XYZ file of C-alpha atoms in Angstrom:
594
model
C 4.143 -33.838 26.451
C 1.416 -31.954 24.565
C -0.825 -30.206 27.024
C -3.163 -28.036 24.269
C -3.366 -28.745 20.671
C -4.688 -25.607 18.236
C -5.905 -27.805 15.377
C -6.707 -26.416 12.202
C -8.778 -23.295 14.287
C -10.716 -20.403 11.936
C -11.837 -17.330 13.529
C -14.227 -14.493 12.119
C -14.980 -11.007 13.154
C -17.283 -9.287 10.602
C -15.127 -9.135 7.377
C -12.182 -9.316 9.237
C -10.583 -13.040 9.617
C -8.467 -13.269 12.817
C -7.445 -17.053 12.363
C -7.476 -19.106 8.894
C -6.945 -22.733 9.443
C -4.088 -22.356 11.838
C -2.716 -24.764 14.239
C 0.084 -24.308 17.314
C 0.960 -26.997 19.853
C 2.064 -25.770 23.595
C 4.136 -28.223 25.859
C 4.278 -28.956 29.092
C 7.210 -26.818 30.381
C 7.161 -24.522 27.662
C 7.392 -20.816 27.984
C 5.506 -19.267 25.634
C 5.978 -15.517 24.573
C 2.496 -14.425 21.633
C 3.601 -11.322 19.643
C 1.770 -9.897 17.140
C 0.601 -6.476 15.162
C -2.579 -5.327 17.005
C -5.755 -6.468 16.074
C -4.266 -9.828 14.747
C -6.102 -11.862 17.632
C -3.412 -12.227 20.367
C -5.851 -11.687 23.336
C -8.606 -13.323 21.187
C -6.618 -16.768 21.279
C -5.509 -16.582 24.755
C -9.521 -16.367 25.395
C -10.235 -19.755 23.194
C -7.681 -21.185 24.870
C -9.258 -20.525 28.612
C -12.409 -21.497 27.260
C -14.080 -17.910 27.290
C -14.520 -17.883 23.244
C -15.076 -20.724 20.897
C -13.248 -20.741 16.999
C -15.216 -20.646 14.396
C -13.909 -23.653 13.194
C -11.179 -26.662 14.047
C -10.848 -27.265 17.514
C -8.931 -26.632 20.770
C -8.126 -30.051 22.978
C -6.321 -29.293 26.712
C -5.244 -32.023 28.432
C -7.896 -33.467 30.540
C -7.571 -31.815 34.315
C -5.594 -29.168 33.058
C -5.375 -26.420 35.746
C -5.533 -23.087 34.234
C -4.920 -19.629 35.749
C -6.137 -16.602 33.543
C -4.895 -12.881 33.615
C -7.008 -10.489 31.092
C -6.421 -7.175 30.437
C -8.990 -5.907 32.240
C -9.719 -8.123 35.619
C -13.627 -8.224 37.047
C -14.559 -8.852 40.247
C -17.114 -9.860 42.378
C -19.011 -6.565 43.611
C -19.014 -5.520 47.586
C -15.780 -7.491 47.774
C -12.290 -5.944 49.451
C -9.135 -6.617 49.023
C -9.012 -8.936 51.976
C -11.903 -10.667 51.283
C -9.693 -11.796 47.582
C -6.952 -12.721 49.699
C -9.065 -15.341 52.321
C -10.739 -16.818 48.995
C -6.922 -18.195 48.089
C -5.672 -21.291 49.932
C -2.190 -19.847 49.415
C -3.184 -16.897 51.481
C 0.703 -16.015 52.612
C 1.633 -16.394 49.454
C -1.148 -13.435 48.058
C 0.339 -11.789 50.712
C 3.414 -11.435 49.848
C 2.934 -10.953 46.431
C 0.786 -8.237 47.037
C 3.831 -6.645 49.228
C 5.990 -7.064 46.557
C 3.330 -5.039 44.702
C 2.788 -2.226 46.600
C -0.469 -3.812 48.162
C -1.330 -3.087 52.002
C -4.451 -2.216 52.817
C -6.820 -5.372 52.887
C -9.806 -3.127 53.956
C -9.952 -1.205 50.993
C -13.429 -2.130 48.559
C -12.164 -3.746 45.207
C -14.357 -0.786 43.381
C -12.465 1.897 44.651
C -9.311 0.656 43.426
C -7.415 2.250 40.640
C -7.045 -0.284 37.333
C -3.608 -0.742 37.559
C -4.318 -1.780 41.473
C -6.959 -3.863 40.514
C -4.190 -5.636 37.974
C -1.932 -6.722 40.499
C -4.191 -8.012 43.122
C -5.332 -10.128 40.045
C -2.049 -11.160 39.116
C -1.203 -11.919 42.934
C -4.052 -14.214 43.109
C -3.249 -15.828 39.974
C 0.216 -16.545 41.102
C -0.163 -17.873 44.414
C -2.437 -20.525 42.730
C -1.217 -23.822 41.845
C -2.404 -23.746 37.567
C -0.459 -25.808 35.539
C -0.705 -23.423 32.658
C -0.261 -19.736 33.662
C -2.136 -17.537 30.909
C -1.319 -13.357 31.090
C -2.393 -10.787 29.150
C 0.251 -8.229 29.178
C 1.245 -8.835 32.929
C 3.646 -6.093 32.788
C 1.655 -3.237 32.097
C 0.626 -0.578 35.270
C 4.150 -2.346 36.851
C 6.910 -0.161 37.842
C 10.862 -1.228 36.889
C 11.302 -2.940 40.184
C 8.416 -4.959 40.205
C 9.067 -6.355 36.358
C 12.529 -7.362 37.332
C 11.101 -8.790 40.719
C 8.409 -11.178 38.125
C 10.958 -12.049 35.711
C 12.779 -13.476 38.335
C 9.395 -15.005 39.775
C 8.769 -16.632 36.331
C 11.734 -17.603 35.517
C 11.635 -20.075 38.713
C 7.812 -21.255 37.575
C 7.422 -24.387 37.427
C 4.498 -24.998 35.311
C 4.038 -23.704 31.712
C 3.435 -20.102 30.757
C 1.857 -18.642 27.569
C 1.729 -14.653 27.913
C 1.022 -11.446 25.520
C 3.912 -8.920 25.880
C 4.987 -5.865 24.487
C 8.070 -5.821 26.806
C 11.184 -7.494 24.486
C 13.532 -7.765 27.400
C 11.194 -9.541 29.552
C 10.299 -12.059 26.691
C 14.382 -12.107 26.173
C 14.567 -13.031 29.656
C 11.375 -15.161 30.381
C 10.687 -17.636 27.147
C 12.201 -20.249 25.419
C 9.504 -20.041 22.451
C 7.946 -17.311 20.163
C 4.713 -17.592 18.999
C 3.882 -14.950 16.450
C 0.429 -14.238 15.292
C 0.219 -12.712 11.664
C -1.861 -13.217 8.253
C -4.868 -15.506 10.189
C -1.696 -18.163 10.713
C 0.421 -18.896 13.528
C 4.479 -19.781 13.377
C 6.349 -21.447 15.959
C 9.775 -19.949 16.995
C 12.103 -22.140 20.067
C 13.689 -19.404 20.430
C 13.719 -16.246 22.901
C 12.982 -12.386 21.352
C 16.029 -11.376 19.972
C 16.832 -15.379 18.301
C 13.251 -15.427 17.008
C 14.399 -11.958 14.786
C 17.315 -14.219 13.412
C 14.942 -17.433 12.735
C 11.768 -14.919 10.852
C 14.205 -13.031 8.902
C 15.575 -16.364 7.862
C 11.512 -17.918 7.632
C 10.924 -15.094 5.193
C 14.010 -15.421 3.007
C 12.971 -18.988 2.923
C 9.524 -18.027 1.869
C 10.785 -15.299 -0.785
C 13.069 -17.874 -2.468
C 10.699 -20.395 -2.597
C 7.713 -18.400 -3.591
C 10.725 -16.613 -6.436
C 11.452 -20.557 -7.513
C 7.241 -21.180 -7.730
C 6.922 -18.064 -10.062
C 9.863 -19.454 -12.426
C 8.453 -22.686 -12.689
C 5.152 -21.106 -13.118
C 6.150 -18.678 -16.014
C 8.364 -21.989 -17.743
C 5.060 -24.156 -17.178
C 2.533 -21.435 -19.214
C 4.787 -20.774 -21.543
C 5.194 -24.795 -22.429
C 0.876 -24.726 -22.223
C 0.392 -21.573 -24.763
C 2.609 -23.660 -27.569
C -0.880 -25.641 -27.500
C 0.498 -29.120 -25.582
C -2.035 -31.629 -25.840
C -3.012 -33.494 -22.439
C -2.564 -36.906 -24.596
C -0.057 -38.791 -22.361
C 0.354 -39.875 -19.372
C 3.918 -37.105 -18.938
C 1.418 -34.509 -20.321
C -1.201 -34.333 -18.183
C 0.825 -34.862 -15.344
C 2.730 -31.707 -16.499
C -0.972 -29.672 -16.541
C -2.445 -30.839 -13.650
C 1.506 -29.721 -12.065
C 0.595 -26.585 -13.845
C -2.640 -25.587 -11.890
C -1.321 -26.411 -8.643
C 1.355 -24.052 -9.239
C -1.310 -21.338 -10.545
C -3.255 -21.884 -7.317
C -0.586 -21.622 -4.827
C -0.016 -18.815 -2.282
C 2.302 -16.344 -1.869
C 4.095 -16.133 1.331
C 2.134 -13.490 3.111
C 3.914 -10.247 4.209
C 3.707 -8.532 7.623
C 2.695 -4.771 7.160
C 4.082 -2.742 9.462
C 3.068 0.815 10.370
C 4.768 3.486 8.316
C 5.742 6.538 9.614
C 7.673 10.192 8.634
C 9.346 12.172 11.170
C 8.523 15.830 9.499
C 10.261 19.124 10.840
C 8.305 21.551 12.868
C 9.983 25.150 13.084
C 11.335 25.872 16.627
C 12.308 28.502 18.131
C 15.307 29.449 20.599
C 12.394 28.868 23.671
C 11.730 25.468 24.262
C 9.632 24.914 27.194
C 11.249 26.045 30.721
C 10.511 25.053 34.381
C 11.100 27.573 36.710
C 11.371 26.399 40.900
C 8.114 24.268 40.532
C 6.447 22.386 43.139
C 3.455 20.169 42.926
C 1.996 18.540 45.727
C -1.223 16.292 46.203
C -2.069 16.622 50.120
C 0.644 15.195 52.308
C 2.336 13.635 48.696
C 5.129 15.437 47.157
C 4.972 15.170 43.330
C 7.867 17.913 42.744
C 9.954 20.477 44.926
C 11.760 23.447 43.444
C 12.737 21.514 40.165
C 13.922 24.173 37.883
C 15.162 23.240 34.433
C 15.113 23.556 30.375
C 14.422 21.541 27.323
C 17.018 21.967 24.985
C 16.143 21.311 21.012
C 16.415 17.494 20.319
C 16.343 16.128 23.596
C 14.839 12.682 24.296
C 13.905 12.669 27.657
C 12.956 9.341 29.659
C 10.905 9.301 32.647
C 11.088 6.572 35.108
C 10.636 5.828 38.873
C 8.206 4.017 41.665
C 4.156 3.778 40.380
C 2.052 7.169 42.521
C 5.671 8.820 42.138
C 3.929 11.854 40.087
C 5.123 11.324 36.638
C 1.924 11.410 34.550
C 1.046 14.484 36.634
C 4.465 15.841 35.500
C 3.671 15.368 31.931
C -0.082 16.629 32.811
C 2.163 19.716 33.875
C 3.919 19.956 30.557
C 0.778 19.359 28.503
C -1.104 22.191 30.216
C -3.443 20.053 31.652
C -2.859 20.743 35.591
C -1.382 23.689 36.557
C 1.922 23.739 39.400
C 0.952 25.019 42.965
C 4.307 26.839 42.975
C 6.808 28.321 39.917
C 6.448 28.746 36.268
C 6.158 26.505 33.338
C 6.865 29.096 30.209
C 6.492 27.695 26.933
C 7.913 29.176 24.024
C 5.754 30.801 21.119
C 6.562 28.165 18.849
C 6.094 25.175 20.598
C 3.406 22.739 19.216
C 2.702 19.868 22.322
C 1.421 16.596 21.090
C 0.849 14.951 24.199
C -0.340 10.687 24.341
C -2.044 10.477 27.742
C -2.052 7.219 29.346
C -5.481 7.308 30.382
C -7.681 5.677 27.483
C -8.941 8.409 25.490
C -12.999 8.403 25.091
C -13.929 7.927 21.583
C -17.332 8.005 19.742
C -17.856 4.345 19.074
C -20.496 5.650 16.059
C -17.560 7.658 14.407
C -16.187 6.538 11.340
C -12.442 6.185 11.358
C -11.897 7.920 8.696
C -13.566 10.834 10.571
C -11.517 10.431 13.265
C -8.876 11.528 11.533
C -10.344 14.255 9.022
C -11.507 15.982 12.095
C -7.507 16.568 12.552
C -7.175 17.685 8.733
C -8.597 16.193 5.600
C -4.268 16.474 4.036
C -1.455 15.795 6.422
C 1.544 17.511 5.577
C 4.614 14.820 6.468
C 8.090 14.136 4.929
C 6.514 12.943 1.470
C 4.312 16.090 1.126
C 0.395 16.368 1.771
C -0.806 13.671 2.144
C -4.607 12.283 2.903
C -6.016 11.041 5.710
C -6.755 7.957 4.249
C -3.587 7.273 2.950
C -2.176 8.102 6.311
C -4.820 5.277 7.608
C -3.155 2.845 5.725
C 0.162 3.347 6.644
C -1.214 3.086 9.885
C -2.624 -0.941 8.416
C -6.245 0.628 8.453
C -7.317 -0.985 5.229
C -9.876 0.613 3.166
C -12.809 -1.196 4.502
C -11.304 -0.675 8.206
C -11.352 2.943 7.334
C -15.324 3.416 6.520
C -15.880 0.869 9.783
C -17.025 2.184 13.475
C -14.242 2.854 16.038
C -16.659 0.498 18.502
C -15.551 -2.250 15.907
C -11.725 -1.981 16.819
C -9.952 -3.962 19.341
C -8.149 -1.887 22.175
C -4.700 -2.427 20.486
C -6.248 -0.516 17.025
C -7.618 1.913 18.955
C -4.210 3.546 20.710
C -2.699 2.842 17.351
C -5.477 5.175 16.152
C -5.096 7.621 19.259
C -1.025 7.480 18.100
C -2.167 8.467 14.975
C -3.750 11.212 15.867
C -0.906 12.667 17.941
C 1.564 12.581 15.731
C -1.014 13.815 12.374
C -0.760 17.340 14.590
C 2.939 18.078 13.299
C 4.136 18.675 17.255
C 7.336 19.804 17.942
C 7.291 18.046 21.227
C 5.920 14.697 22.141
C 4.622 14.137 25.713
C 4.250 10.113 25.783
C 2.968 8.572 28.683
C 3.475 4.478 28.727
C 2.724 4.553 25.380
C 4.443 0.854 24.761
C 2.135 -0.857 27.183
C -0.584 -0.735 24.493
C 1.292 -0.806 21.160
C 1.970 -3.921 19.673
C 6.513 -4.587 19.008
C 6.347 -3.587 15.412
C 4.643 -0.343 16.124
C 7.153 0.122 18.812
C 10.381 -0.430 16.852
C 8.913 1.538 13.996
C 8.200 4.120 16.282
C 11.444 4.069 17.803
C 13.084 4.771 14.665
C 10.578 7.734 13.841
C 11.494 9.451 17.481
C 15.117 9.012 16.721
C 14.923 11.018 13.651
C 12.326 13.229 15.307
C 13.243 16.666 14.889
C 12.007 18.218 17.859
C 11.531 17.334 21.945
C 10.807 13.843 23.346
C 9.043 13.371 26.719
C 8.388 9.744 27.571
C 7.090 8.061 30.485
C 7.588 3.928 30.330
C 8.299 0.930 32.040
C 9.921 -0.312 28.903
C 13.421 -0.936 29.203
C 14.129 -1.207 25.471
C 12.046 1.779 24.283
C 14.050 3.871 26.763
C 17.439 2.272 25.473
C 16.454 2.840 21.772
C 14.984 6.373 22.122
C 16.121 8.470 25.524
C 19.286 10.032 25.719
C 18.931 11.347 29.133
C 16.968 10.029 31.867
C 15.028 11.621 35.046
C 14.497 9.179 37.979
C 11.724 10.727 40.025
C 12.140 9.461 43.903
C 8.334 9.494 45.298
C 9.766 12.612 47.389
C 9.146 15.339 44.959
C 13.042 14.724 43.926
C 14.749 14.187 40.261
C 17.697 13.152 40.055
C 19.275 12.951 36.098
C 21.238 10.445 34.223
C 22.980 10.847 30.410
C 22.404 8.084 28.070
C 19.450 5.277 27.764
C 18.141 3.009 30.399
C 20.996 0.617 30.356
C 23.764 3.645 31.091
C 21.392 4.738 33.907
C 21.391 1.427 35.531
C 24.963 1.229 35.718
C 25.261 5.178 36.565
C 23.041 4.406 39.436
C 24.927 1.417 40.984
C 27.930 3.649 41.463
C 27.744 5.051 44.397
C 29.789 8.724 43.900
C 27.860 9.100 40.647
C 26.597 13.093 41.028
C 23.531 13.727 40.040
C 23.019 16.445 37.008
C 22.698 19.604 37.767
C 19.375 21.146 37.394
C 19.745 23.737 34.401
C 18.253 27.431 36.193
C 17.469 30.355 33.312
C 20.422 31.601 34.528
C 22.750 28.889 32.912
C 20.532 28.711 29.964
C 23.365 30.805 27.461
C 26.367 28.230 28.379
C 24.010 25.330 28.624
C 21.876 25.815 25.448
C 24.968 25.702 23.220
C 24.966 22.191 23.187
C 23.880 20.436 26.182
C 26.260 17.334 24.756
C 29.167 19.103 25.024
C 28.788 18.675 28.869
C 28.893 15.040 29.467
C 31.137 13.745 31.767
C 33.664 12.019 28.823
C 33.467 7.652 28.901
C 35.338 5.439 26.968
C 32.359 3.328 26.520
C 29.575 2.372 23.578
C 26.269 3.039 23.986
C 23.610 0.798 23.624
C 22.539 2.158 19.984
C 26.594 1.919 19.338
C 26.925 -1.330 21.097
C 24.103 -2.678 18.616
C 26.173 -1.420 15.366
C 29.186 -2.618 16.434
C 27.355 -6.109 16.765
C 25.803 -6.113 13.498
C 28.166 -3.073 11.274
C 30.341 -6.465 9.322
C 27.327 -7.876 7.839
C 25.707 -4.518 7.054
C 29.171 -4.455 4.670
C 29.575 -7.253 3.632
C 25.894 -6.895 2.076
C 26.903 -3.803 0.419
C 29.715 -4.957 -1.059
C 27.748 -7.868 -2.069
C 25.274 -5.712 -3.620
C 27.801 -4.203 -5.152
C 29.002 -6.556 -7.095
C 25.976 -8.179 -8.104
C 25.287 -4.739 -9.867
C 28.872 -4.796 -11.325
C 27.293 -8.399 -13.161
C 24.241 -6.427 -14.093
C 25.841 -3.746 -15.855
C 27.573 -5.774 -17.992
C 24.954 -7.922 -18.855
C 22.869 -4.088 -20.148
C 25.856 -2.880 -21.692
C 23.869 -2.278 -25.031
C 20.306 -1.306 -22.869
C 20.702 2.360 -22.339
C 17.923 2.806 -20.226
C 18.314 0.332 -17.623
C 22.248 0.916 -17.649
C 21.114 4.115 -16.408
C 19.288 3.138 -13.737
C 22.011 0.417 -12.669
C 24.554 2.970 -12.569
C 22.769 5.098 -10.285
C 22.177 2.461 -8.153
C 25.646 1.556 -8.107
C 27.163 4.874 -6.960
C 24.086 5.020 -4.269
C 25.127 1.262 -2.946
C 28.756 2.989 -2.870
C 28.213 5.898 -1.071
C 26.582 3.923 1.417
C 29.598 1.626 1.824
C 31.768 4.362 2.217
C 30.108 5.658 4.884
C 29.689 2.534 6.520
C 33.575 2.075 6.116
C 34.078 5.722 7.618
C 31.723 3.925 10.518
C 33.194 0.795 10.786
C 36.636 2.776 11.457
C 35.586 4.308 13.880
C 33.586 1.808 16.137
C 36.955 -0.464 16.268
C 39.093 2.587 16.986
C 36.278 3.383 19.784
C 36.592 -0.906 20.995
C 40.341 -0.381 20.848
C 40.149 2.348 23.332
C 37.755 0.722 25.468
C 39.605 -2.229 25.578
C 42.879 -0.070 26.535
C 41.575 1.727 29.252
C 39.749 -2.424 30.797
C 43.446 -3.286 30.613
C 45.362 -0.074 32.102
């Protein structure tokens, strides 16, 4: 049963148009995940949908007597008002209650105002899930939680009765949580019953669909014009059937492609110093952020952070960056370390500043993998079009913004990246993308984040901070340090002293504790390695065709040659790979059954 209908809705900002004539239904029951590039009107049609904003055009029908609860980004309330005072003004008062335990919540007495935002987020998502809405609407209701608390609200949601329709950056919660996709691109919207990781399989195969359809159009079309330049007469009936055919093909649409941010990992000269702690202790009155934590970063290390919200690890990274100083030890930086450091505070920018400026104020040629390049051709590989570019930072949404911020960070050609919860503001494409760019980073990766899968993708060792000015440290991603941390005689790495630094810095690999065992990256090729051959050799032989249909065209049997022994190089390799993931499975398998 239909409880909202989108129908046919248009949406303007300036020059920029959010929605063009698109339409979405939403179910009763249905669990609805929006994802999106930033700036593509995600939080603008959760907002039409509560009622907040009107489209420019079509129309959105709810069902009449829909109950809705809302969630923004940002939650307002009433002024004088404490957290108690929230809590009476729900009938379900137990039920705030212990939702706000679950968050971390206790004191009732405490003013609304002088709560932090992330505070202020969960007594605003307590209240909106003790109500009793029919259709639960959330704006990122992951972001300022800890690890415990998302798995505690996937667990909550899954067991929701009523219908959900939420913005999230977080793929395994939407992998857990929905049973549809709804993804926001071009001004259109496309339907997906699916969860995360299905939806990739049904858009790749939406796009091939697209391609060939849109490759069969431009066939007909070329066959068509040719046929009207021979100077056909629209006499008959057949004829000007055949013309009129002929224009509607001319005035059809391409299938419009999703541009995704574009970025080049570029080497930074480092030295043999990397950046070394020394016995350092922070401490925030009676709160203990660190105690005697002595270690080193070694060249190439992807570090995640993780551990309970007020733990201390933004100060930690504040540490690194320079920003706050330890009350105890050393932090000694080497002479060629560069920090590029994403805070997760949002950064104050002039609203009257030009993008463009933003960016030249950095340098007016950015030297990446490709060479110099300008700032505002590094704009648009960031998806800041040219009129974007010459617009006023006060005219981008939140989302563009941080992408803007990220920009800015990694124009600075660091060495080491200090990233704190950088994927609760960027939008899944920029994440993967930027996944890929930190794995081929050449350099030191700090990152704070909630998110599972952008610790899994990126860290390869991870530092659980305890609240009790404690680390304890895991190898591998987030998966290997769940499991790590369920067994219970799993030792905890040994902090590296200056001391150790000679047999440590050779290669702090070579260390590990051995395990017959993939890891996630591993687990993911192993998946997926058969097609990724069976493409190549496809490719392949397609070319084989092509050569011998140019044997007489010099030129392009040039070019077809070369990209013959390119798409055989890379099958050999992934041959040499494929031999020796199922020689690893083999082994694996083995030891399950010894």
């Amino acid at each position: 049963m239909n409880i909202v209908n989108i129908e046919q809705i248009s949406k303007v900002f300036g020059e920029k148009v959010i929605f063009d004539e698109a339409s979405f239904g939403i179910q009763e029951g249905d669990r609805i995940g929006i994802i999106g590039i930033n700036g593509t009107g995600k939080t603008t049609l959760l907002r039409m949908i509560v009622g907040l904003e009107e489209p420019d055009a079509g129309q959105i029908v709810r069902r009449s007597g829909l109950k809705i609860a809302w969630l923004p980004q940002e939650p307002r309330f009433s002024e004088n008002t404490t957290v108690r005072s929230c809590v009476e003004s729900c009938p379900e008062q137990w039920k705030v209650e212990s939702i706000l335990t679950r968050l971390g919540i206790d004191r009732y007495d405490t003013p609304v105002e002088q709560l932090s935002g992330g505070q202020k987020r969960k007594l605003a998502l307590a209240l909106v899930l003790a109500g009793d809405a029919e259709l639960l609407i959330m704006d990122e209701p992951t972001n300022h939680l800890d690890e415990q608390m998302i798995l505690w609200l996937e667990d909550y949601l899954k067991n929701y009765r009523g219908t959900l329709l939420m913005v999230t950056h977080d793929r395994y919660f939407l992998d857990k949580v929905t049973n549809r996709i709804l993804e926001v691109s071009g001004g259109k919207m496309y339907g997906y019953e699916a969860n995360y990781t299905r939806f990739l399989e049904l858009k790749t195969q939406r796009q091939e669909q697209e391609l060939a359809a849109e490759r069969k159009r431009q066939s007909i079309l070329r066959i068509e014009l040719e046929w009207a330049k021979r100077g056909c007469r629209a006499r008959s009936t057949k004829q000007r059937a055949r013309l009129e055919r002929l224009e509607n093909l001319k005035n059809g649409q391409a299938p419009v492609r999703t541009e995704n941010v574009r970025m080049d990992s570029i080497k930074t000269r480092m030295g043999k110093k990397t950046i070394e702690l020394e016995h350092v202790g922070k401490r925030f009155g009676d709160q203990v952020i660190l105690e005697d934590f002595s270690y080193i970063f070694l060249k190439n290390q992807k570090v995640g952070i993780v551990g309970p919200n007020g733990c201390g690890k933004s100060t930690f990274m504040k540490m690194l960056a320079g920003r706050i100083m330890p009350d105890v030890g050393e932090i000694q930086m080497g002479e060629t370390i560069r920090v590029g450091y994403f805070a997760q505070e949002e950064q104050e920018m002039d609203e009257n500043q030009r993008v463009i400026d933003y960016v030249r104020e950095i340098g007016e040629y950015i030297h990446t993998s490709e060479g110099r390049i300008s700032a505002s051709r590094l704009l648009e590989q960031f998806l800041f079009t040219p009129d974007m570019q010459y617009s006023l930072i006060g005219k981008l949404s939140g989302g563009e913004r941080r992408r803007l911020y990220l920009l800015g960070i990694l124009a600075q050609n660091a060495n080491v990246l200090l990233l704190d919860e950088c994927s609760d503001s960027l939008d899944i494409p920029t994440l993967a993308v930027l996944e890929d760019y930190l794995n081929s980073f050449e350099g030191i990766v700090v990152a704070v984040s909630h998110d599972r899968y952008f610790l899994d993708n990126v860290a390869d060792r991870i530092l659980e901070f305890d609240g009790q000015g404690g680390i304890r440290q895991y190898e591998g991603g987030y998966t290997d340090y769940l499991e790590a941390r369920e067994m219970p005689s799993y030792p905890a790495a040994p902090q590296v002293s200056k001391k150790e630094k000679k047999s440590t810095a050779r290669d702090w690999k070579q260390n590990r504790t051995a395990r017959l065992k993939f890891s996630f990256k591993e687990q993911k090729e192993y998946e997926t390695i058969d097609g990724d051959i069976a493409a190549l050799e496809d490719k392949v032989r397609k070319l084989d065709e092509e050569i011998l249909e140019n044997a007489t065209n010099a030129g392009r049997l040039a070019e077809l040659t070369i990209q013959k022994e390119e798409a055989e190089a890379q099958l050999e390799e992934k041959m040499d790979r494929w031999v020796y993931l199922n020689d690893l499975a083999e082994k694996i398998e083995a030891q399950k059954n010894a």
